[in-house]
Short mmCIF file of C-alpha atoms in Angstrom, two decimals:
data_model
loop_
_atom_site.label_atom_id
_atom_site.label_comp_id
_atom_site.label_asym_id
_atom_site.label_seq_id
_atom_site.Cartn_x
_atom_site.Cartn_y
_atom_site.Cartn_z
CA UNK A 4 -14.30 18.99 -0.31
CA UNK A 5 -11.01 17.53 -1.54
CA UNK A 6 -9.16 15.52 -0.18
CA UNK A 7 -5.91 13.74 -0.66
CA UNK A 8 -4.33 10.12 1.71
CA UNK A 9 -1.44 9.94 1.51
CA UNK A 10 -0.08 6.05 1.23
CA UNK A 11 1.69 4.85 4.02
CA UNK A 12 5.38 4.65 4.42
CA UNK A 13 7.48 1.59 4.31
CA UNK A 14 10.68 0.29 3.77
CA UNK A 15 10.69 -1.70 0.33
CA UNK A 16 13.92 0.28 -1.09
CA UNK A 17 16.49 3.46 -1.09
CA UNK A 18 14.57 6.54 -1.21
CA UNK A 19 14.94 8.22 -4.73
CA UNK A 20 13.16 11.17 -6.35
CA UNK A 21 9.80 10.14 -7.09
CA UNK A 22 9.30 10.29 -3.23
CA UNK A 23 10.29 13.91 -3.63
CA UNK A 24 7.68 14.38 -6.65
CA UNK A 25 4.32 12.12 -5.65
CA UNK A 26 5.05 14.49 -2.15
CA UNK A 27 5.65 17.60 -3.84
CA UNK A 28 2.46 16.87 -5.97
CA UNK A 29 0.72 16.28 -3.44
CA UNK A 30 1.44 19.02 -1.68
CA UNK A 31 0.89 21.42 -4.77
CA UNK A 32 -3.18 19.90 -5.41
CA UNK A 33 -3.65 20.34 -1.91
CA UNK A 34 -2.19 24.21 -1.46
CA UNK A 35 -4.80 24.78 -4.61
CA UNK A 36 -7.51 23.33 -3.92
CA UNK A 37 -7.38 25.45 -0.67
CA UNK A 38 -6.98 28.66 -2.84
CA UNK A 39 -9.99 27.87 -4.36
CA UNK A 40 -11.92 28.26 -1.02
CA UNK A 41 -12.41 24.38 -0.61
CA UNK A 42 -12.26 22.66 2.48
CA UNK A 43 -8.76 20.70 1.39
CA UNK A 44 -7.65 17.96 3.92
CA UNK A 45 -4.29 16.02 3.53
CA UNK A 46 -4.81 12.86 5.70
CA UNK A 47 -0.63 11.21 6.44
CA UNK A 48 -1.14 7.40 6.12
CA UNK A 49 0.41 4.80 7.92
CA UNK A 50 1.36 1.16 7.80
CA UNK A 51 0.23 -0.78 10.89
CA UNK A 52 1.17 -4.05 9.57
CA UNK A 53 3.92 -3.21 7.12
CA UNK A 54 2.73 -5.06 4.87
CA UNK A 55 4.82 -3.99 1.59
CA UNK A 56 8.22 -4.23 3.77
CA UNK A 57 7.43 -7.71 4.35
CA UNK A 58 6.93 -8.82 1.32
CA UNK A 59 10.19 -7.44 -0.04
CA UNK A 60 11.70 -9.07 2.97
CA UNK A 61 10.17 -12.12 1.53
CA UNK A 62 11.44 -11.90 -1.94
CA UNK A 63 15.14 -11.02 -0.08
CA UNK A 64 14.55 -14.10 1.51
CA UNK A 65 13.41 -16.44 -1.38
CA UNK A 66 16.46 -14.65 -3.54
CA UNK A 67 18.40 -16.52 -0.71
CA UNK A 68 16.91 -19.63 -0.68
CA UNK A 69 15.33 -19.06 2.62
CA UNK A 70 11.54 -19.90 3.50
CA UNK A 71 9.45 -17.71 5.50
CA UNK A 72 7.83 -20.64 6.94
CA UNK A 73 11.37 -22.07 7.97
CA UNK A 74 11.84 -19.32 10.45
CA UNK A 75 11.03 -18.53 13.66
CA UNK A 76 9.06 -15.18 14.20
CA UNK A 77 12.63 -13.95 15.96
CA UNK A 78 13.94 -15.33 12.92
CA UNK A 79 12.01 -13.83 10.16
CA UNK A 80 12.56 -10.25 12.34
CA UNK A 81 16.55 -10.30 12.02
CA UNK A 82 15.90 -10.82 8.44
CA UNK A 83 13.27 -7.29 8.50
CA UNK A 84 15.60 -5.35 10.90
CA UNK A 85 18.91 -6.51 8.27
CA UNK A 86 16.33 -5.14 5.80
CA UNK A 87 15.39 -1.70 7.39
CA UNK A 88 19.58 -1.28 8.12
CA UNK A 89 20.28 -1.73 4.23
CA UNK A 90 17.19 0.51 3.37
CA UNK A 91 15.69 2.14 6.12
CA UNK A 92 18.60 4.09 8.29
#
């Protein structure tokens, strides 16, 4: 068997072309390993939490002088949604 997980997506920046490679990679050891008669799976990942978007939030936040613990949870959210404008779509 091979198999390959594929991280989960976030917002922690602008999309650039290593997304385009690690997927295109991916995708490439996956398509072989099937050619070689194995039983191939390609498992999509995904972020319940979002973990790595809010810790870049966080670092937006310190770079501002701003304290996670100083905001509300509504708070700290228009800070993440002002992130996932500037980065996100």
């Amino acid at each position: 068997a091979y198999t390959v997980v594929i991280p989960p997506p976030n917002v922690t920046g602008m999309l650039h072309m290593g997304h385009v490679l690690n997927n295109t990679l991916q995708d490439v050891f996956v398509r072989r390993a099937r050619m070689m008669g194995l039983n191939a799976c390609w498992v999509p990942g995904t972020d319940h939490a979002s973990i790595a978007t809010e810790a870049k939030v966080v670092a937006m936040l310190r770079e501002k002088g701003i304290k996670k613990s100083d905001l509300s949870r509504e708070g700290f959210m228009e800070h993440a949604w002002e992130w996932k404008e500037k980065y996100g779509g």
